[in-house]
């Protein structure tokens, strides 16, 4: 049982599934969505957390189970539901506003919708298969509209798209990974392919679909890099600007504790990875080479997700026995975060 000082909002007594978290881009606000009731699709309690406290709570009838990760959208929250519709919850509202449909015609009942917020009032939504649509839904408005033509990718989409800034005022770009292990960089204006990476050929990637979301850091050279884990075993670092070939880091596979738990996290201008042995490694933002390795948080339980930086000197690692361990890697620390 967690120490009371760690708990500032107890879950509903009849919770029916894990709580989904949706942080804002700057980490200043986190939305927490908990299904509960006699049926997992009966109700949703949505809490908005800022500065370590709950600033709003809404309990709403659930239009279905969550069909994908919710995402922060400006001051609001977007949720894809299994009824095939995207819903929005504003902080002051006590109900979900129905938005556009997301589900494609040829997807199964367990299809997953991935959402990604774009600058302004726009967002991307996948259709559970190979389709991506771009939508505009002004804050507080009841109407939405499609923006441009939808994109149909060559293969089924494997995870959340990652929006990236366009060059020189151009439309945003978006990075999309597919089930074959390929990664594509698109211009969202006309869905032109800016760059692609795949297993074999030019810019080779390791075999295996992306098994973690994309993450981004800006190393000291000032050129952003994107990292993810492929096949659960290889850390891949991409240069979206096109200057460097992919960097791949695959820890020794003969040690069963070395595969990654979750994906890489930004740690200042470097990467933070966690392996199944509970070790946290700070890695160079460009090459992925290890800089500092911290010992395991505890001996026995294994991490269920990647460690999360708490401050300049501490990393919280969630463990399989329901506890969490704190590790402190020596020597390397991220810059202090601005207060939300």
mmCIF file of C-alpha atoms in Angstrom, residues 78 129 303:
data_model
loop_
_atom_site.group_PDB
_atom_site.id
_atom_site.type_symbol
_atom_site.label_atom_id
_atom_site.label_comp_id
_atom_site.label_asym_id
_atom_site.label_seq_id
_atom_site.Cartn_x
_atom_site.Cartn_y
_atom_site.Cartn_z
ATOM 1 C CA UNK A 78 -9.716 13.808 -26.616
ATOM 2 C CA UNK A 129 -5.934 0.163 -39.942
ATOM 3 C CA UNK A 303 9.909 -3.170 -14.299
#
